[in-house]
């Protein structure tokens, strides 16, 4: 992104949010592919609590936050995401789900898992990066 700048307070907020996210993923054991795979096989449903908690916090932040605050605490405005359901969205979601189901690795937990020394996750991240790069090239064509 050319011309992208971030104030020190925003950079600190992003860093703190990322650290909180990574710590939560690690604490919930989502950084261990075998735990995620056992969830996907319906053998261990503990991660359902993690996802449920994330949904509740996100719902509150997106629905209640803009009503309580005139603008975000660090400036700017509240963005509205317009959902676009098309062939690429459905196909991308299916491919992402298949990849996640096959290896039990999602990008966020994989990055957090590297912080615990699980270097095998670097292979999954390399594949995720290659897929994203290929899609970026495809989208430009």
Tab-separated table of N, CA and C in Angstrom:
chain	number	residue	atom	x	y	z
A	1	UNK	N	0.842	-1.180	0.000
A	1	UNK	CA	0.000	0.000	0.000
A	1	UNK	C	0.882	1.235	0.000
A	2	UNK	N	0.846	1.983	-1.022
A	2	UNK	CA	1.645	3.189	-1.049
A	2	UNK	C	0.915	4.306	-0.318
A	3	UNK	N	1.673	5.084	0.426
A	3	UNK	CA	1.089	6.203	1.125
A	3	UNK	C	0.358	5.844	2.405
A	4	UNK	N	0.452	4.595	2.844
A	4	UNK	CA	-0.249	4.177	4.056
A	4	UNK	C	0.579	4.566	5.263
A	5	UNK	N	-0.013	5.367	6.147
A	5	UNK	CA	0.666	5.744	7.384
A	5	UNK	C	-0.244	5.447	8.552
A	6	UNK	N	0.369	5.198	9.672
A	6	UNK	CA	-0.391	4.882	10.867
A	6	UNK	C	0.218	5.648	12.040
A	7	UNK	N	-0.627	6.280	12.812
A	7	UNK	CA	-0.142	7.019	13.973
A	7	UNK	C	0.396	6.033	15.005
A	8	UNK	N	1.279	6.501	15.881
A	8	UNK	CA	1.809	5.608	16.912
A	8	UNK	C	0.711	4.998	17.797
A	9	UNK	N	-0.345	5.756	18.100
A	9	UNK	CA	-1.408	5.211	18.943
A	9	UNK	C	-2.179	4.107	18.222
A	10	UNK	N	-2.403	4.272	16.932
A	10	UNK	CA	-3.081	3.223	16.156
A	10	UNK	C	-2.183	2.003	16.030
A	11	UNK	N	-0.888	2.233	15.792
A	11	UNK	CA	0.050	1.116	15.675
A	11	UNK	C	0.094	0.330	16.988
A	12	UNK	N	0.096	1.020	18.112
A	12	UNK	CA	0.094	0.348	19.413
A	12	UNK	C	-1.207	-0.428	19.624
A	13	UNK	N	-2.333	0.149	19.196
A	13	UNK	CA	-3.621	-0.538	19.321
A	13	UNK	C	-3.652	-1.796	18.456
A	14	UNK	N	-3.100	-1.713	17.239
A	14	UNK	CA	-3.040	-2.883	16.354
A	14	UNK	C	-2.136	-3.946	16.963
A	15	UNK	N	-0.988	-3.542	17.481
A	15	UNK	CA	-0.066	-4.482	18.114
A	15	UNK	C	-0.709	-5.156	19.324
A	16	UNK	N	-1.380	-4.382	20.164
A	16	UNK	CA	-2.034	-4.941	21.349
A	16	UNK	C	-3.174	-5.885	20.957
A	17	UNK	N	-3.943	-5.502	19.946
A	17	UNK	CA	-5.032	-6.364	19.478
A	17	UNK	C	-4.497	-7.675	18.918
A	18	UNK	N	-3.438	-7.593	18.130
A	18	UNK	CA	-2.824	-8.799	17.577
A	18	UNK	C	-2.259	-9.695	18.654
A	19	UNK	N	-1.629	-9.096	19.662
A	19	UNK	CA	-1.083	-9.888	20.767
A	19	UNK	C	-2.201	-10.559	21.559
A	20	UNK	N	-3.286	-9.839	21.785
A	20	UNK	CA	-4.434	-10.409	22.487
A	20	UNK	C	-5.033	-11.563	21.679
A	21	UNK	N	-5.174	-11.377	20.378
A	21	UNK	CA	-5.700	-12.417	19.488
A	21	UNK	C	-4.794	-13.646	19.519
A	22	UNK	N	-3.495	-13.446	19.350
A	22	UNK	CA	-2.543	-14.562	19.364
A	22	UNK	C	-2.529	-15.291	20.691
A	23	UNK	N	-2.583	-14.539	21.798
A	23	UNK	CA	-2.618	-15.160	23.117
A	23	UNK	C	-3.888	-15.981	23.288
A	24	UNK	N	-5.016	-15.433	22.840
A	24	UNK	CA	-6.280	-16.164	22.940
A	24	UNK	C	-6.275	-17.443	22.123
A	25	UNK	N	-5.727	-17.373	20.896
A	25	UNK	CA	-5.636	-18.573	20.064
A	25	UNK	C	-4.763	-19.628	20.739
A	26	UNK	N	-3.669	-19.181	21.312
A	26	UNK	CA	-2.758	-20.103	21.980
A	26	UNK	C	-3.397	-20.703	23.226
A	27	UNK	N	-4.042	-19.866	24.019
A	27	UNK	CA	-4.698	-20.331	25.238
A	27	UNK	C	-5.810	-21.330	24.925
A	28	UNK	N	-6.520	-21.107	23.831
A	28	UNK	CA	-7.613	-21.995	23.427
A	28	UNK	C	-7.105	-23.228	22.676
A	29	UNK	N	-5.817	-23.351	22.511
A	29	UNK	CA	-5.134	-24.447	21.806
A	29	UNK	C	-5.483	-24.519	20.329
A	30	UNK	N	-5.975	-23.433	19.750
A	30	UNK	CA	-6.276	-23.424	18.315
A	30	UNK	C	-5.022	-23.404	17.465
A	31	UNK	N	-3.862	-23.228	18.075
A	31	UNK	CA	-2.616	-23.234	17.315
A	31	UNK	C	-2.103	-24.653	17.099
A	32	UNK	N	-2.795	-25.637	17.656
A	32	UNK	CA	-2.411	-27.047	17.492
A	32	UNK	C	-3.352	-27.697	16.484
A	33	UNK	N	-2.846	-27.999	15.272
A	33	UNK	CA	-3.705	-28.568	14.234
A	33	UNK	C	-4.458	-29.819	14.682
A	34	UNK	N	-3.853	-30.639	15.524
A	34	UNK	CA	-4.540	-31.859	15.970
A	34	UNK	C	-5.784	-31.543	16.799
A	35	UNK	N	-5.762	-30.449	17.540
A	35	UNK	CA	-6.933	-30.035	18.314
A	35	UNK	C	-8.034	-29.562	17.368
A	36	UNK	N	-7.649	-28.777	16.365
A	36	UNK	CA	-8.625	-28.285	15.393
A	36	UNK	C	-9.228	-29.457	14.612
A	37	UNK	N	-8.382	-30.400	14.207
A	37	UNK	CA	-8.891	-31.560	13.466
A	37	UNK	C	-9.836	-32.401	14.323
A	38	UNK	N	-9.553	-32.533	15.614
A	38	UNK	CA	-10.474	-33.293	16.482
A	38	UNK	C	-11.806	-32.559	16.620
A	39	UNK	N	-11.775	-31.235	16.588
A	39	UNK	CA	-13.014	-30.464	16.592
A	39	UNK	C	-13.798	-30.697	15.296
A	40	UNK	N	-13.090	-30.660	14.167
A	40	UNK	CA	-13.750	-30.836	12.878
A	40	UNK	C	-14.313	-32.252	12.701
A	41	UNK	N	-13.757	-33.202	13.448
A	41	UNK	CA	-14.276	-34.581	13.416
A	41	UNK	C	-15.351	-34.803	14.477
A	42	UNK	N	-15.760	-33.751	15.161
A	42	UNK	CA	-16.763	-33.799	16.231
A	42	UNK	C	-16.319	-34.674	17.402
A	43	UNK	N	-14.998	-34.775	17.628
A	43	UNK	CA	-14.477	-35.539	18.751
A	43	UNK	C	-14.257	-34.649	19.976
A	44	UNK	N	-14.004	-33.377	19.742
A	44	UNK	CA	-13.767	-32.427	20.831
A	44	UNK	C	-14.454	-31.120	20.444
A	45	UNK	N	-15.539	-30.798	21.105
A	45	UNK	CA	-16.314	-29.621	20.742
A	45	UNK	C	-15.953	-28.385	21.569
A	46	UNK	N	-14.821	-28.425	22.258
A	46	UNK	CA	-14.403	-27.290	23.071
A	46	UNK	C	-14.178	-26.017	22.267
A	47	UNK	N	-13.732	-26.155	21.030
A	47	UNK	CA	-13.488	-24.965	20.217
A	47	UNK	C	-14.777	-24.254	19.842
A	48	UNK	N	-15.906	-24.941	20.006
A	48	UNK	CA	-17.193	-24.281	19.757
A	48	UNK	C	-17.388	-23.134	20.757
A	49	UNK	N	-16.908	-23.313	21.976
A	49	UNK	CA	-16.977	-22.241	22.971
A	49	UNK	C	-16.100	-21.057	22.552
A	50	UNK	N	-14.945	-21.365	21.994
A	50	UNK	CA	-14.045	-20.305	21.529
A	50	UNK	C	-14.717	-19.503	20.413
A	51	UNK	N	-15.265	-20.211	19.431
A	51	UNK	CA	-15.926	-19.521	18.324
A	51	UNK	C	-17.171	-18.781	18.795
A	52	UNK	N	-17.918	-19.384	19.700
A	52	UNK	CA	-19.106	-18.716	20.246
A	52	UNK	C	-18.743	-17.432	20.968
A	53	UNK	N	-17.679	-17.486	21.759
A	53	UNK	CA	-17.212	-16.286	22.450
A	53	UNK	C	-16.778	-15.210	21.483
A	54	UNK	N	-16.095	-15.607	20.415
A	54	UNK	CA	-15.654	-14.643	19.403
A	54	UNK	C	-16.841	-14.002	18.696
A	55	UNK	N	-17.855	-14.803	18.398
A	55	UNK	CA	-19.044	-14.274	17.730
A	55	UNK	C	-19.759	-13.268	18.626
A	56	UNK	N	-19.890	-13.578	19.912
A	56	UNK	CA	-20.568	-12.670	20.839
A	56	UNK	C	-19.812	-11.350	20.960
A	57	UNK	N	-18.496	-11.417	21.129
A	57	UNK	CA	-17.700	-10.190	21.262
A	57	UNK	C	-17.773	-9.366	19.979
A	58	UNK	N	-17.666	-10.019	18.834
A	58	UNK	CA	-17.733	-9.307	17.554
A	58	UNK	C	-19.105	-8.680	17.341
A	59	UNK	N	-20.145	-9.431	17.648
A	59	UNK	CA	-21.503	-8.908	17.505
A	59	UNK	C	-21.699	-7.668	18.368
A	60	UNK	N	-21.243	-7.732	19.599
A	60	UNK	CA	-21.367	-6.566	20.478
A	60	UNK	C	-20.566	-5.379	19.952
A	61	UNK	N	-19.335	-5.652	19.509
A	61	UNK	CA	-18.482	-4.564	19.027
A	61	UNK	C	-19.077	-3.887	17.796
A	62	UNK	N	-19.614	-4.678	16.874
A	62	UNK	CA	-20.127	-4.111	15.635
A	62	UNK	C	-21.532	-3.525	15.773
A	63	UNK	N	-22.323	-4.050	16.678
A	63	UNK	CA	-23.707	-3.558	16.819
A	63	UNK	C	-23.832	-2.466	17.879
A	64	UNK	N	-23.159	-2.633	18.998
A	64	UNK	CA	-23.314	-1.707	20.117
A	64	UNK	C	-22.289	-0.565	20.049
A	65	UNK	N	-21.076	-0.873	19.601
A	65	UNK	CA	-20.017	0.138	19.558
A	65	UNK	C	-20.409	1.412	18.844
A	66	UNK	N	-20.881	1.332	17.597
A	66	UNK	CA	-21.247	2.556	16.888
A	66	UNK	C	-22.395	3.325	17.540
A	67	UNK	N	-23.243	2.648	18.283
A	67	UNK	CA	-24.349	3.340	18.958
A	67	UNK	C	-23.862	4.097	20.190
A	68	UNK	N	-22.823	3.566	20.840
A	68	UNK	CA	-22.312	4.208	22.053
A	68	UNK	C	-21.315	5.318	21.762
A	69	UNK	N	-20.601	5.186	20.663
A	69	UNK	CA	-19.558	6.150	20.317
A	69	UNK	C	-19.923	6.883	19.036
A	70	UNK	N	-19.580	8.141	18.967
A	70	UNK	CA	-19.831	8.894	17.737
A	70	UNK	C	-18.852	8.483	16.642
A	71	UNK	N	-17.631	8.171	17.046
A	71	UNK	CA	-16.608	7.722	16.109
A	71	UNK	C	-15.670	6.775	16.856
A	72	UNK	N	-14.868	5.997	16.136
A	72	UNK	CA	-13.920	5.101	16.811
A	72	UNK	C	-12.982	5.881	17.730
A	73	UNK	N	-12.512	5.225	18.770
A	73	UNK	CA	-11.677	5.894	19.763
A	73	UNK	C	-10.410	6.507	19.174
A	74	UNK	N	-9.884	5.892	18.122
A	74	UNK	CA	-8.649	6.405	17.533
A	74	UNK	C	-8.895	7.169	16.234
A	75	UNK	N	-10.115	7.681	16.068
A	75	UNK	CA	-10.432	8.521	14.920
A	75	UNK	C	-10.980	7.753	13.735
A	76	UNK	N	-11.334	8.490	12.717
A	76	UNK	CA	-11.904	7.875	11.521
A	76	UNK	C	-13.408	7.745	11.661
A	77	UNK	N	-13.945	6.731	11.007
A	77	UNK	CA	-15.385	6.502	11.067
A	77	UNK	C	-15.640	5.005	11.073
A	78	UNK	N	-16.839	4.607	11.446
A	78	UNK	CA	-17.220	3.205	11.458
A	78	UNK	C	-17.559	2.784	10.034
A	79	UNK	N	-16.886	1.766	9.565
A	79	UNK	CA	-17.104	1.262	8.206
A	79	UNK	C	-18.256	0.267	8.192
A	80	UNK	N	-18.964	0.226	7.097
A	80	UNK	CA	-20.018	-0.764	6.880
A	80	UNK	C	-19.557	-1.691	5.768
A	81	UNK	N	-19.501	-2.971	6.060
A	81	UNK	CA	-19.092	-3.956	5.052
A	81	UNK	C	-20.333	-4.430	4.300
A	82	UNK	N	-20.270	-4.319	3.009
A	82	UNK	CA	-21.363	-4.802	2.179
A	82	UNK	C	-21.001	-6.226	1.752
A	83	UNK	N	-21.788	-7.182	2.197
A	83	UNK	CA	-21.517	-8.571	1.821
A	83	UNK	C	-21.791	-8.769	0.341
A	84	UNK	N	-20.867	-9.416	-0.313
A	84	UNK	CA	-21.024	-9.721	-1.722
A	84	UNK	C	-20.998	-11.237	-1.874
A	85	UNK	N	-22.133	-11.787	-2.237
A	85	UNK	CA	-22.226	-13.225	-2.467
A	85	UNK	C	-22.222	-13.461	-3.959
A	86	UNK	N	-21.127	-14.037	-4.415
A	86	UNK	CA	-21.033	-14.384	-5.824
A	86	UNK	C	-20.270	-15.704	-5.946
A	87	UNK	N	-20.011	-16.103	-7.148
A	87	UNK	CA	-19.338	-17.378	-7.396
A	87	UNK	C	-17.965	-17.422	-6.731
A	88	UNK	N	-17.185	-16.344	-6.828
A	88	UNK	CA	-15.852	-16.326	-6.238
A	88	UNK	C	-15.899	-16.426	-4.715
A	89	UNK	N	-16.879	-15.773	-4.089
A	89	UNK	CA	-17.013	-15.843	-2.637
A	89	UNK	C	-17.313	-17.269	-2.201
A	90	UNK	N	-18.249	-17.906	-2.862
A	90	UNK	CA	-18.634	-19.272	-2.496
A	90	UNK	C	-17.487	-20.249	-2.765
A	91	UNK	N	-16.853	-20.128	-3.924
A	91	UNK	CA	-15.744	-21.015	-4.262
A	91	UNK	C	-14.571	-20.807	-3.309
A	92	UNK	N	-14.253	-19.563	-3.006
A	92	UNK	CA	-13.169	-19.271	-2.069
A	92	UNK	C	-13.446	-19.824	-0.683
A	93	UNK	N	-14.682	-19.665	-0.217
A	93	UNK	CA	-15.043	-20.207	1.098
A	93	UNK	C	-14.938	-21.727	1.111
A	94	UNK	N	-15.361	-22.369	0.021
A	94	UNK	CA	-15.284	-23.831	-0.061
A	94	UNK	C	-13.829	-24.309	-0.076
A	95	UNK	N	-12.991	-23.640	-0.848
A	95	UNK	CA	-11.579	-24.020	-0.893
A	95	UNK	C	-10.895	-23.788	0.454
A	96	UNK	N	-11.190	-22.660	1.087
A	96	UNK	CA	-10.622	-22.380	2.402
A	96	UNK	C	-11.055	-23.447	3.397
A	97	UNK	N	-12.343	-23.781	3.386
A	97	UNK	CA	-12.856	-24.793	4.304
A	97	UNK	C	-12.242	-26.160	4.064
A	98	UNK	N	-12.067	-26.515	2.797
A	98	UNK	CA	-11.448	-27.804	2.477
A	98	UNK	C	-10.001	-27.845	2.965
A	99	UNK	N	-9.270	-26.776	2.722
A	99	UNK	CA	-7.884	-26.719	3.191
A	99	UNK	C	-7.794	-26.774	4.707
A	100	UNK	N	-8.682	-26.045	5.367
A	100	UNK	CA	-8.704	-26.040	6.827
A	100	UNK	C	-9.049	-27.428	7.353
A	101	UNK	N	-10.013	-28.067	6.716
A	101	UNK	CA	-10.425	-29.397	7.144
A	101	UNK	C	-9.373	-30.456	6.910
A	102	UNK	N	-8.582	-30.310	5.853
A	102	UNK	CA	-7.558	-31.306	5.552
A	102	UNK	C	-6.361	-31.225	6.481
A	103	UNK	N	-5.965	-29.995	6.832
A	103	UNK	CA	-4.746	-29.869	7.637
A	103	UNK	C	-4.974	-29.264	9.020
A	104	UNK	N	-6.141	-28.705	9.290
A	104	UNK	CA	-6.415	-28.141	10.607
A	104	UNK	C	-5.688	-26.842	10.883
A	105	UNK	N	-5.290	-26.150	9.821
A	105	UNK	CA	-4.509	-24.924	9.985
A	105	UNK	C	-5.254	-23.761	9.351
A	106	UNK	N	-5.402	-22.700	10.135
A	106	UNK	CA	-6.000	-21.455	9.698
A	106	UNK	C	-4.898	-20.389	9.796
A	107	UNK	N	-4.903	-19.352	8.964
A	107	UNK	CA	-3.785	-18.403	8.963
A	107	UNK	C	-3.455	-17.777	10.322
A	108	UNK	N	-4.454	-17.267	11.021
A	108	UNK	CA	-4.176	-16.629	12.318
A	108	UNK	C	-3.538	-17.577	13.320
A	109	UNK	N	-4.149	-18.737	13.571
A	109	UNK	CA	-3.526	-19.687	14.487
A	109	UNK	C	-2.155	-20.184	14.015
A	110	UNK	N	-1.959	-20.286	12.702
A	110	UNK	CA	-0.657	-20.738	12.203
A	110	UNK	C	0.433	-19.727	12.546
A	111	UNK	N	0.134	-18.451	12.371
A	111	UNK	CA	1.119	-17.417	12.711
A	111	UNK	C	1.388	-17.436	14.212
A	112	UNK	N	0.321	-17.546	15.007
A	112	UNK	CA	0.504	-17.621	16.463
A	112	UNK	C	1.289	-18.880	16.839
A	113	UNK	N	1.058	-19.986	16.137
A	113	UNK	CA	1.763	-21.230	16.424
A	113	UNK	C	3.253	-21.133	16.158
A	114	UNK	N	3.645	-20.312	15.186
A	114	UNK	CA	5.072	-20.105	14.952
A	114	UNK	C	5.739	-19.519	16.189
A	115	UNK	N	4.992	-18.679	16.909
A	115	UNK	CA	5.520	-18.074	18.133
A	115	UNK	C	5.773	-19.077	19.236
A	116	UNK	N	5.165	-20.255	19.141
A	116	UNK	CA	5.398	-21.297	20.145
A	116	UNK	C	6.483	-22.271	19.696
A	117	UNK	N	7.059	-22.002	18.508
A	117	UNK	CA	8.127	-22.861	18.015
A	117	UNK	C	7.659	-24.005	17.140
A	118	UNK	N	6.392	-24.024	16.753
A	118	UNK	CA	5.874	-25.073	15.878
A	118	UNK	C	6.191	-24.695	14.435
A	119	UNK	N	7.420	-24.974	14.012
A	119	UNK	CA	7.895	-24.538	12.700
A	119	UNK	C	7.281	-25.329	11.556
A	120	UNK	N	6.644	-26.467	11.847
A	120	UNK	CA	5.939	-27.207	10.790
A	120	UNK	C	4.818	-26.363	10.185
A	121	UNK	N	4.297	-25.419	10.963
A	121	UNK	CA	3.225	-24.557	10.465
A	121	UNK	C	3.703	-23.622	9.363
A	122	UNK	N	5.014	-23.445	9.243
A	122	UNK	CA	5.555	-22.596	8.180
A	122	UNK	C	5.196	-23.168	6.807
A	123	UNK	N	5.107	-24.491	6.696
A	123	UNK	CA	4.720	-25.108	5.420
A	123	UNK	C	3.287	-24.741	5.063
A	124	UNK	N	2.416	-24.807	6.049
A	124	UNK	CA	1.017	-24.432	5.796
A	124	UNK	C	0.920	-22.954	5.424
A	125	UNK	N	1.662	-22.114	6.127
A	125	UNK	CA	1.640	-20.679	5.813
A	125	UNK	C	2.200	-20.407	4.420
A	126	UNK	N	3.224	-21.170	4.013
A	126	UNK	CA	3.761	-21.010	2.659
A	126	UNK	C	2.687	-21.371	1.628
A	127	UNK	N	1.919	-22.413	1.890
A	127	UNK	CA	0.828	-22.789	0.991
A	127	UNK	C	-0.264	-21.732	0.960
A	128	UNK	N	-0.600	-21.187	2.127
A	128	UNK	CA	-1.612	-20.127	2.198
A	128	UNK	C	-1.135	-18.902	1.411
A	129	UNK	N	0.125	-18.555	1.580
A	129	UNK	CA	0.701	-17.419	0.860
A	129	UNK	C	0.683	-17.671	-0.646
A	130	UNK	N	1.055	-18.882	-1.068
A	130	UNK	CA	1.048	-19.204	-2.499
A	130	UNK	C	-0.366	-19.113	-3.068
A	131	UNK	N	-1.349	-19.630	-2.333
A	131	UNK	CA	-2.735	-19.551	-2.796
A	131	UNK	C	-3.224	-18.118	-2.907
A	132	UNK	N	-2.877	-17.300	-1.922
A	132	UNK	CA	-3.282	-15.890	-1.955
A	132	UNK	C	-2.605	-15.158	-3.112
A	133	UNK	N	-1.338	-15.469	-3.357
A	133	UNK	CA	-0.617	-14.857	-4.457
A	133	UNK	C	-1.229	-15.246	-5.801
A	134	UNK	N	-1.541	-16.529	-5.958
A	134	UNK	CA	-2.173	-16.988	-7.205
A	134	UNK	C	-3.513	-16.314	-7.424
A	135	UNK	N	-4.285	-16.188	-6.364
A	135	UNK	CA	-5.593	-15.516	-6.484
A	135	UNK	C	-5.410	-14.043	-6.836
A	136	UNK	N	-4.419	-13.401	-6.243
A	136	UNK	CA	-4.151	-12.005	-6.589
A	136	UNK	C	-3.798	-11.839	-8.052
A	137	UNK	N	-2.987	-12.736	-8.579
A	137	UNK	CA	-2.637	-12.684	-10.007
A	137	UNK	C	-3.867	-12.942	-10.860
A	138	UNK	N	-4.686	-13.919	-10.458
A	138	UNK	CA	-5.904	-14.267	-11.197
A	138	UNK	C	-6.871	-13.083	-11.218
A	139	UNK	N	-6.993	-12.397	-10.099
A	139	UNK	CA	-7.935	-11.275	-9.995
A	139	UNK	C	-7.512	-10.104	-10.886
A	140	UNK	N	-6.222	-9.937	-11.085
A	140	UNK	CA	-5.735	-8.842	-11.925
A	140	UNK	C	-5.957	-9.105	-13.403
A	141	UNK	N	-5.993	-10.391	-13.762
A	141	UNK	CA	-6.118	-10.757	-15.193
A	141	UNK	C	-7.494	-10.509	-15.730
